[in-house]
XYZ file of N, CA and C in Angstrom:
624
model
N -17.222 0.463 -13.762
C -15.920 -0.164 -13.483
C -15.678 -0.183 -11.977
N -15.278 -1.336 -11.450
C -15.058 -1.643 -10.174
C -14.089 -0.668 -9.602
N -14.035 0.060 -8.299
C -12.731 0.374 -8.180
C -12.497 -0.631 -6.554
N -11.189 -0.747 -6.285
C -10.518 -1.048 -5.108
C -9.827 -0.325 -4.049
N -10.493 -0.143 -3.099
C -10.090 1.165 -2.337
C -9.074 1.015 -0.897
N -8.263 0.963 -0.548
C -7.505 0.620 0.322
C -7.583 1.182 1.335
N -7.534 1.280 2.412
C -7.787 1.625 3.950
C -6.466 1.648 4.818
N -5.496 2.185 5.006
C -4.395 2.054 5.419
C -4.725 3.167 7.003
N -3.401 3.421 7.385
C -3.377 4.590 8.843
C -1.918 4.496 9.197
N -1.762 5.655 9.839
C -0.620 5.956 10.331
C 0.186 5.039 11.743
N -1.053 4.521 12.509
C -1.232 3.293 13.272
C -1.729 2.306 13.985
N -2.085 1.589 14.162
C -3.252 0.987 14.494
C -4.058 1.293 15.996
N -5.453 1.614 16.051
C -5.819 2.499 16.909
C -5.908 3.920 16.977
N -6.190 4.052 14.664
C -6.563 5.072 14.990
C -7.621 5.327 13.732
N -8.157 4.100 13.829
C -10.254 4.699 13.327
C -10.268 4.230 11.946
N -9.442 2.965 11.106
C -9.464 2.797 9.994
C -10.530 2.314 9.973
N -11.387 1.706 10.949
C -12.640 0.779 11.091
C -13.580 1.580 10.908
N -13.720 3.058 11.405
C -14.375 3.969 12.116
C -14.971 4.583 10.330
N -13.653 5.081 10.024
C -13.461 5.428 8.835
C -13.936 4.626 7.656
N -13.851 3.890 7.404
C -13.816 2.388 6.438
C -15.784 2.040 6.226
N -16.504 2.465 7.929
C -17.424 2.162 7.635
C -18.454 2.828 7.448
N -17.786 4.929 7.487
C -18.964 5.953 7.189
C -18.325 5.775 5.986
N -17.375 5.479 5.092
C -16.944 5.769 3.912
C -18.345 4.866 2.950
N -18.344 3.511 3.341
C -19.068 2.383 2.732
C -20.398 3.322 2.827
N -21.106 3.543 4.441
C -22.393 4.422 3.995
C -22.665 5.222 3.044
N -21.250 6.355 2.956
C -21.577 7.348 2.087
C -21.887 7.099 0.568
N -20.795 5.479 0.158
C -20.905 5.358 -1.104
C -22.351 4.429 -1.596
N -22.995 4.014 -0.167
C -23.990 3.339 -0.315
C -25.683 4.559 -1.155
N -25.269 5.666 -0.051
C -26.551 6.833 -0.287
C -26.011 7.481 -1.703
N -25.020 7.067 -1.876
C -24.651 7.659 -3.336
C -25.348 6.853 -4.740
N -25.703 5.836 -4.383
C -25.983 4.531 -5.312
C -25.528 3.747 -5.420
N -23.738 3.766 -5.177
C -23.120 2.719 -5.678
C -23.234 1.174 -4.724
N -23.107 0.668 -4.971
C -22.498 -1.054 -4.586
C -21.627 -1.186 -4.158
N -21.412 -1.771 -2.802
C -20.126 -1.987 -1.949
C -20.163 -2.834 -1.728
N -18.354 -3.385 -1.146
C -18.314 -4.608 -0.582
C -17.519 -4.108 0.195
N -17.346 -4.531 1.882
C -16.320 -4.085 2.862
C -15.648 -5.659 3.090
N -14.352 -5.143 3.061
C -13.356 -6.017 3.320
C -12.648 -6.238 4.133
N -12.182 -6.835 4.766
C -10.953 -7.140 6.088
C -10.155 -8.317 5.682
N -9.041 -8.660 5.106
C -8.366 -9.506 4.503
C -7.924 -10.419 5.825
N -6.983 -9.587 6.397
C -6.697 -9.993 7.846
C -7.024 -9.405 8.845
N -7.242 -10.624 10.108
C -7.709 -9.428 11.455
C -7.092 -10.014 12.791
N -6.774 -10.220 13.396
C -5.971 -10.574 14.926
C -7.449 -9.757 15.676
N -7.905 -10.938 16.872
C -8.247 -10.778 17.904
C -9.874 -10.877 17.488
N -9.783 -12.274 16.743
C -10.708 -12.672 16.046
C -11.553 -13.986 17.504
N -12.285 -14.107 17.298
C -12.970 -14.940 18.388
C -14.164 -15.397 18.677
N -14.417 -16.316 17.479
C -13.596 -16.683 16.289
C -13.757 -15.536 15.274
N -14.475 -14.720 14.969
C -14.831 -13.685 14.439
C -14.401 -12.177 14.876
N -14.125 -11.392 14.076
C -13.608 -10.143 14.066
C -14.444 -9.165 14.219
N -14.686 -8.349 15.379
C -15.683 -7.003 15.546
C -15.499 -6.398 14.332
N -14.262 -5.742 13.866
C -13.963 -5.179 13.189
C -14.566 -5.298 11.361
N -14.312 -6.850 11.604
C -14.477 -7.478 9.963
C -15.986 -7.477 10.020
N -16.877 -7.809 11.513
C -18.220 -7.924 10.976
C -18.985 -6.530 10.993
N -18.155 -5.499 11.334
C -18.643 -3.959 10.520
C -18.705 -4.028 9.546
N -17.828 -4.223 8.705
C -17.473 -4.008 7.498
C -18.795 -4.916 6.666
N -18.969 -5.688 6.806
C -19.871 -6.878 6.388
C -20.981 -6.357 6.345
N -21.364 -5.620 7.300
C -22.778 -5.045 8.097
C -23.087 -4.060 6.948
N -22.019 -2.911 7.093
C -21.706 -1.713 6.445
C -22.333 -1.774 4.910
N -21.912 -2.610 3.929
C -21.619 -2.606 2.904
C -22.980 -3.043 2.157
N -23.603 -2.695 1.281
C -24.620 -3.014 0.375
C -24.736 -4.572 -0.188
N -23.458 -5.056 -0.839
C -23.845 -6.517 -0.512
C -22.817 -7.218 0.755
N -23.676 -7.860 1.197
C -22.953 -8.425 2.158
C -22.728 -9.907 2.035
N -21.290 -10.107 1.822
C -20.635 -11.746 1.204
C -20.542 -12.336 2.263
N -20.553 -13.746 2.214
C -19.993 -14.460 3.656
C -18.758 -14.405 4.639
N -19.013 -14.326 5.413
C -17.995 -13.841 6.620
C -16.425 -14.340 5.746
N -16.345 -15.258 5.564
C -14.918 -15.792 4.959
C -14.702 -15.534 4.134
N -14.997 -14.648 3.069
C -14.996 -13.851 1.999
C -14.554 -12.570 2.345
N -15.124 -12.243 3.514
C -14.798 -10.675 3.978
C -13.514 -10.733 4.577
N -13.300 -11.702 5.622
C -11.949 -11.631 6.328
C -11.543 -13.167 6.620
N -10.720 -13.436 5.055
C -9.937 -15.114 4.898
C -9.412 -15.283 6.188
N -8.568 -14.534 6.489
C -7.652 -14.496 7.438
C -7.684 -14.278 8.767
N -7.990 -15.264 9.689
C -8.585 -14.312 11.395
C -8.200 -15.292 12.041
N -7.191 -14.338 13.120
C -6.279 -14.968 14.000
C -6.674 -14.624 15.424
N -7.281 -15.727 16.276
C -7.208 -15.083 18.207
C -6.249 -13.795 18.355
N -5.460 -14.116 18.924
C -4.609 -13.667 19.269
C -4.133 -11.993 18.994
N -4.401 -10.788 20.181
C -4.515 -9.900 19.453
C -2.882 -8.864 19.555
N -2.338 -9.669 18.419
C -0.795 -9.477 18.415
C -0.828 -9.535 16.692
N 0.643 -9.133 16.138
C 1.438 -8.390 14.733
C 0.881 -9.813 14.254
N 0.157 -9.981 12.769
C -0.378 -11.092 11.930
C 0.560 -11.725 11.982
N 1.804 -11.571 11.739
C 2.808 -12.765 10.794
C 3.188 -13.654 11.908
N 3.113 -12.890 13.401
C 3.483 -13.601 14.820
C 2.281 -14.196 14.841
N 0.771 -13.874 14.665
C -0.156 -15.226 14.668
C -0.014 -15.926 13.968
N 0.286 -15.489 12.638
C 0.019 -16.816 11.590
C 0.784 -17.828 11.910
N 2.504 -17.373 12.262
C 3.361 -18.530 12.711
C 2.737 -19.321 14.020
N 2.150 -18.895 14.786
C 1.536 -19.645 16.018
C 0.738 -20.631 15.368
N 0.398 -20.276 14.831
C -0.532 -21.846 13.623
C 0.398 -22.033 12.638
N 1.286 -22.324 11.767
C 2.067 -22.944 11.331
C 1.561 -22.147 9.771
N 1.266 -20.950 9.796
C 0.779 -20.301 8.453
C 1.481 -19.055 8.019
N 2.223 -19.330 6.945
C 3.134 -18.467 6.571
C 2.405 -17.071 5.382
N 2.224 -16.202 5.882
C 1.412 -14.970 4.935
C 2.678 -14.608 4.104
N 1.767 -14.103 3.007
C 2.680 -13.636 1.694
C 1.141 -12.915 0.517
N 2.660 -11.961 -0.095
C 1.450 -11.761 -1.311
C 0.706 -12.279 -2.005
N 1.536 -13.253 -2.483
C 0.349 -14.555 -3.122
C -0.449 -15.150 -2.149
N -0.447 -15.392 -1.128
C -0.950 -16.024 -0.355
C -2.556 -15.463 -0.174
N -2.267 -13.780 -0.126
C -3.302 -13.572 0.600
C -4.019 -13.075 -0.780
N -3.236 -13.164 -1.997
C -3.955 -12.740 -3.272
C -5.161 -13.762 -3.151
N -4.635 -15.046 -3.303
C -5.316 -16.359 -3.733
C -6.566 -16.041 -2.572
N -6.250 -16.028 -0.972
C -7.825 -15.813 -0.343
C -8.286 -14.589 -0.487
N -8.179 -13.243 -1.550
C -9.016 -12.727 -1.844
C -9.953 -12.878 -2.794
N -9.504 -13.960 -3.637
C -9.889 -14.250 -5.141
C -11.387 -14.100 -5.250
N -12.034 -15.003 -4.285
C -13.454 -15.263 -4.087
C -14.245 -13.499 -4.124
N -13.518 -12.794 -3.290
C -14.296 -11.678 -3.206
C -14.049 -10.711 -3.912
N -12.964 -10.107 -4.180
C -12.904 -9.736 -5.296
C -13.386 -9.725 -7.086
N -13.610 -11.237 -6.965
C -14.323 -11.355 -8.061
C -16.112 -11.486 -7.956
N -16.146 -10.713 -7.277
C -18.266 -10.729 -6.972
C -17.641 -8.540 -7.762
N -18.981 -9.207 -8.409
C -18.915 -7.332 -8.846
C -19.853 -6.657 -7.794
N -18.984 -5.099 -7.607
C -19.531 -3.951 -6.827
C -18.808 -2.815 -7.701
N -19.690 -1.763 -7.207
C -18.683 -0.475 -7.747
C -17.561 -0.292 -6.992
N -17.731 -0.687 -5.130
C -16.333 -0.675 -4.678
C -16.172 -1.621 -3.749
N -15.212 -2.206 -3.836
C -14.202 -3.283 -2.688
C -13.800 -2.079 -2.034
N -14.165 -1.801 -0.362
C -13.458 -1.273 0.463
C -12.785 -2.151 0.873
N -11.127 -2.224 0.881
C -10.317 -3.237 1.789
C -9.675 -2.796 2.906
N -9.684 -3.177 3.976
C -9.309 -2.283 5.228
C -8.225 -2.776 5.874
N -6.739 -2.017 6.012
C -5.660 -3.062 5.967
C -5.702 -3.466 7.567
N -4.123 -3.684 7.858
C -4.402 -4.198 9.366
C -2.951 -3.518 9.894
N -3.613 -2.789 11.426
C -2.495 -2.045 11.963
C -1.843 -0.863 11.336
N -0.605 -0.657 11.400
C 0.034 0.536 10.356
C 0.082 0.145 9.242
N 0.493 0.898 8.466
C 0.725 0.993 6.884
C 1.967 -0.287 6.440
N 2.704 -0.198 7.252
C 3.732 -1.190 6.434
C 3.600 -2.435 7.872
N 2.418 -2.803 8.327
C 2.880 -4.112 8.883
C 3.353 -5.257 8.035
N 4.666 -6.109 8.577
C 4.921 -7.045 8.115
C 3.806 -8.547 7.630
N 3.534 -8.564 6.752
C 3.128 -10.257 6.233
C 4.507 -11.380 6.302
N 5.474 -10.827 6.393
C 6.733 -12.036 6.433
C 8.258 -11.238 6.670
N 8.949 -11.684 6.545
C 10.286 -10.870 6.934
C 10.541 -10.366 5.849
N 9.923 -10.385 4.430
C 10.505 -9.211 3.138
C 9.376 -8.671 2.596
N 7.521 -9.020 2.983
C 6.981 -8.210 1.910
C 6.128 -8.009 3.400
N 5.761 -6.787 3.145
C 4.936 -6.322 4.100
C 2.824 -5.447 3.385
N 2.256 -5.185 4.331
C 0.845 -4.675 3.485
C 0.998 -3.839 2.435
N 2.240 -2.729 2.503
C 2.452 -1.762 2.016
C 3.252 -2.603 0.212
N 3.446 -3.367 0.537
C 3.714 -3.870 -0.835
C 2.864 -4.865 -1.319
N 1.458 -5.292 -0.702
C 0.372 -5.640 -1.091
C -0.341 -4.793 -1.594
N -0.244 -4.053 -1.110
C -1.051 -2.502 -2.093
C -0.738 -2.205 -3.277
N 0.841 -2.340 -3.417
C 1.411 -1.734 -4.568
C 0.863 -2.637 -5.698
N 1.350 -3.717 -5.134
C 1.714 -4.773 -6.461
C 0.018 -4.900 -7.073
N -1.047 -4.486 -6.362
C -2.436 -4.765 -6.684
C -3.084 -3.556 -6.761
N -1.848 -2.533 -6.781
C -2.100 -1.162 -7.690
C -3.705 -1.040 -6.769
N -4.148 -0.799 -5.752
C -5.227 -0.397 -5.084
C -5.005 1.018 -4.713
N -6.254 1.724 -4.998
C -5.924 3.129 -4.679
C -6.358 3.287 -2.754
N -5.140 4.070 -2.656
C -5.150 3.774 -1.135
C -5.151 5.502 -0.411
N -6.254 4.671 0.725
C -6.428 5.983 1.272
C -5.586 6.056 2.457
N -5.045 7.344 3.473
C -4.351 7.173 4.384
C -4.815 7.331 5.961
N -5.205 7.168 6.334
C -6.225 7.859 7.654
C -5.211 8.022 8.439
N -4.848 9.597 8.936
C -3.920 10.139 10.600
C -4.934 10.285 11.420
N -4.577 9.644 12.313
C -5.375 9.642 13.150
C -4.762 11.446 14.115
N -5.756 12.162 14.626
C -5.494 13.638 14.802
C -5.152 13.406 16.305
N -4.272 13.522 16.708
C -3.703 13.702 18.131
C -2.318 14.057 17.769
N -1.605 14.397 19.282
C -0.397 14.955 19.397
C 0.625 13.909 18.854
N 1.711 14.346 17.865
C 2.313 13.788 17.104
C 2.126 13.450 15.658
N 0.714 13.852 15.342
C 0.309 13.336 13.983
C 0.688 13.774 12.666
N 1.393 14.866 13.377
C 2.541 15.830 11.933
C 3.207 14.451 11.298
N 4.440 14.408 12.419
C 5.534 13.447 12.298
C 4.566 12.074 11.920
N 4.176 11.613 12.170
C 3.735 10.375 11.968
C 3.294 10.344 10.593
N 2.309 11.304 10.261
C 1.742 11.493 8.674
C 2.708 11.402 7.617
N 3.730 12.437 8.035
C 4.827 12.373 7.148
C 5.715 11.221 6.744
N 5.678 10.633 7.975
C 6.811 9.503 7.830
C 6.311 8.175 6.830
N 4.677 8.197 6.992
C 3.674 7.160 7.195
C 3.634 7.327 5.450
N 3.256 8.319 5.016
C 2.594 8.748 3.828
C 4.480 8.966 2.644
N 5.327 9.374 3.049
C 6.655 9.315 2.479
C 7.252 7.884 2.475
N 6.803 6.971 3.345
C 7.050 5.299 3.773
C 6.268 4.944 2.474
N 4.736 5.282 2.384
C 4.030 4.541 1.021
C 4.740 4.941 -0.512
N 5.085 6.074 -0.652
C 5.423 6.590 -1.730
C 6.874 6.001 -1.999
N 7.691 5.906 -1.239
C 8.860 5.271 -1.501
C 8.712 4.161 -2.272
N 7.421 3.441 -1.543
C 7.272 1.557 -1.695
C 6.301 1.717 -2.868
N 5.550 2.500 -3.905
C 5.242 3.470 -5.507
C 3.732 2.850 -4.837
N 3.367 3.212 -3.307
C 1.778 2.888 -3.292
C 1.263 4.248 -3.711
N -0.029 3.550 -5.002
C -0.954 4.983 -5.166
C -1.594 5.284 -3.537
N -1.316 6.145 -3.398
C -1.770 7.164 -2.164
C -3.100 8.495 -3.028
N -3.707 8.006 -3.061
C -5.197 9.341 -3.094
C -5.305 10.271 -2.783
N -4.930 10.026 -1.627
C -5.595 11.074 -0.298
C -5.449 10.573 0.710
N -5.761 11.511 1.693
C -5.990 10.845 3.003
C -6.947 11.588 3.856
N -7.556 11.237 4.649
C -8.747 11.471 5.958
C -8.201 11.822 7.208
N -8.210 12.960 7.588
C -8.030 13.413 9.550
C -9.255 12.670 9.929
N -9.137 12.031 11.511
C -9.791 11.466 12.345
C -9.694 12.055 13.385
N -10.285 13.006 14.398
C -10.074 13.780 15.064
C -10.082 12.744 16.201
N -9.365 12.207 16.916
C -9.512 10.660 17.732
C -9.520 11.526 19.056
N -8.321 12.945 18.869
C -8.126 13.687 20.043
C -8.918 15.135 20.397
N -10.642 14.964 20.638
C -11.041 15.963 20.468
C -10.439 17.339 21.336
N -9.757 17.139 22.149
C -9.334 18.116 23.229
C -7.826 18.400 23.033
N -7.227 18.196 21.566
C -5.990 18.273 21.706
C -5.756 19.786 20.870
N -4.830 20.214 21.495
C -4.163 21.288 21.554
C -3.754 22.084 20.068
N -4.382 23.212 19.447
C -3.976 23.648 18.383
C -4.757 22.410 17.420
N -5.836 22.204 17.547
C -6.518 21.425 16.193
C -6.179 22.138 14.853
N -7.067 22.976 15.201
C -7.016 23.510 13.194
C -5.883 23.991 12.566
N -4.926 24.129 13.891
C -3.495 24.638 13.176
C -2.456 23.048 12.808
N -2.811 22.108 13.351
C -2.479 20.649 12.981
C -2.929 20.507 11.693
N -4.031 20.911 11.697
C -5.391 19.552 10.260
C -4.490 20.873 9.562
N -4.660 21.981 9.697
C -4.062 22.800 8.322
C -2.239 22.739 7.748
N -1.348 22.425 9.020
C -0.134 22.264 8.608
C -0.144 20.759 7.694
N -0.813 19.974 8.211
C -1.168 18.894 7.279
C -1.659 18.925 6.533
N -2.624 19.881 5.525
C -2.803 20.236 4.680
C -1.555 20.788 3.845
N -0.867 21.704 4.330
C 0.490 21.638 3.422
C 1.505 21.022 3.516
N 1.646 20.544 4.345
C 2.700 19.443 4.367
C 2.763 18.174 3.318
N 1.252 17.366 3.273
C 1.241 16.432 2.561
C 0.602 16.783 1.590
N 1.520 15.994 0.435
C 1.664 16.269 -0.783
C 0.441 15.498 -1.684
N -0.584 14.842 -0.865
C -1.989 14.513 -1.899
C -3.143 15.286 -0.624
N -4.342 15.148 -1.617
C -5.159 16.035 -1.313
C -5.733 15.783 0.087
N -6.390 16.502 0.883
C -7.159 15.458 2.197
C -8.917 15.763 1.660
N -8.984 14.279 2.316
C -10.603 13.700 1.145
C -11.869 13.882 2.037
N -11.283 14.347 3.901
C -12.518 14.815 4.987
C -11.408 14.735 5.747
N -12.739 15.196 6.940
C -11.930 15.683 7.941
C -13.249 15.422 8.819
N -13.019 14.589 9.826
C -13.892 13.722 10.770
C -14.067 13.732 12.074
N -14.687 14.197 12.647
C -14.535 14.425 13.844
C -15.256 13.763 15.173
N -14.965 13.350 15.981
C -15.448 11.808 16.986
C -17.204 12.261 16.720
N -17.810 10.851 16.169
C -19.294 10.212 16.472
C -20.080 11.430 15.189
N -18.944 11.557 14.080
C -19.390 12.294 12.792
C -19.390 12.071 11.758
N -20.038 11.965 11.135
C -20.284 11.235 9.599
C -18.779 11.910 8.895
N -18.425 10.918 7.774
C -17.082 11.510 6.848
C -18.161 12.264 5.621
N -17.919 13.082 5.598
C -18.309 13.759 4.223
C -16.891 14.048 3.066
N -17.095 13.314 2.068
C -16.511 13.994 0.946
C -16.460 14.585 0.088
């Protein structure tokens, strides 16, 4: 049975890419079948660094426009590119350009969202209610630097409000030199209320 795995973060610039594409390895040496995804991407030209990891990453690899429908120049908030081209994003919208890929069987669709957790797609539905409504089990990546208490909390209590399955989530150690590490990754361990699925540290494989 397929699963759909969601890729979210506390904010953008902090390793969902990084994350997204030792995850795909790991599930690759495991046996399973992947597909890496990028639905949307800003600062595309014409193609997305980001989206053609994911592509790279993944055991089968679908055509670029399959991986990431959606790719905007411009490396600014999606719904402000899409309007620069006269393209209005929405849930349905971006259901319909996943259709193609989603329906190729793998054991997993990694989908890797874009920016923070609740960027806007339009002025009422945002990613965070693309998740929901397509019931994707979603992972959370904090990125580990100063502030990442507050941010986790807010980030991960923001999904649950909006009834996203939340899994787990992944530390990204982005800040190797920051102050009180293990007493951070561990208050975040009790603080948040789902399990943490690794703990990653710069130019290190994710083990789960």
């Amino acid at each position: 049975m397929s699963r759909k795995l969601y890729i979210t973060g506390t904010d953008t610039g902090i390793g969902k890419t990084y994350i997204s594409v030792n995850l795909l390895h790991a599930f690759n040496q495991a046996g399973l079948s992947t597909i890496g995804l990028k639905p949307i991407a800003t600062g595309a030209n014409p193609e997305n660094e980001d989206a053609l990891l994911l592509q790279q990453a993944a055991s089968i690899k679908l055509p670029y426009a399959d991986v990431n429908p959606l790719a905007f120049a411009p490396p600014i908030a999606p719904h402000i590119a899409a309007a620069a081209v006269n393209t209005t994003l929405t849930i349905d919208s971006l259901n319909k350009c996943m259709e193609s890929a989603f329906a190729h069987p793998a054991d997993i669709h990694l989908i890797e969202g874009v920016g923070g957790s609740h960027v806007p797609l339009n002025r009422h539905e945002t990613m965070a209610d693309w998740a929901r409504v397509n019931n994707f089990e979603t992972i959370l990546v904090v990125g580990v630097r100063l502030g990442c208490i507050n941010h986790a909390l807010i980030t991960l209590r923001a999904l649950q409000a909006d009834k996203v399955n939340v899994i787990g989530w992944i530390a990204n150690c982005i800040d190797e030199g920051m102050d009180a590490m293990q007493e951070n990754l561990q208050a975040l361990r009790e603080l948040l209320n789902v399990p943490c699925l690794a703990v990653c540290h710069k130019g290190g494989p994710v083990k789960l």
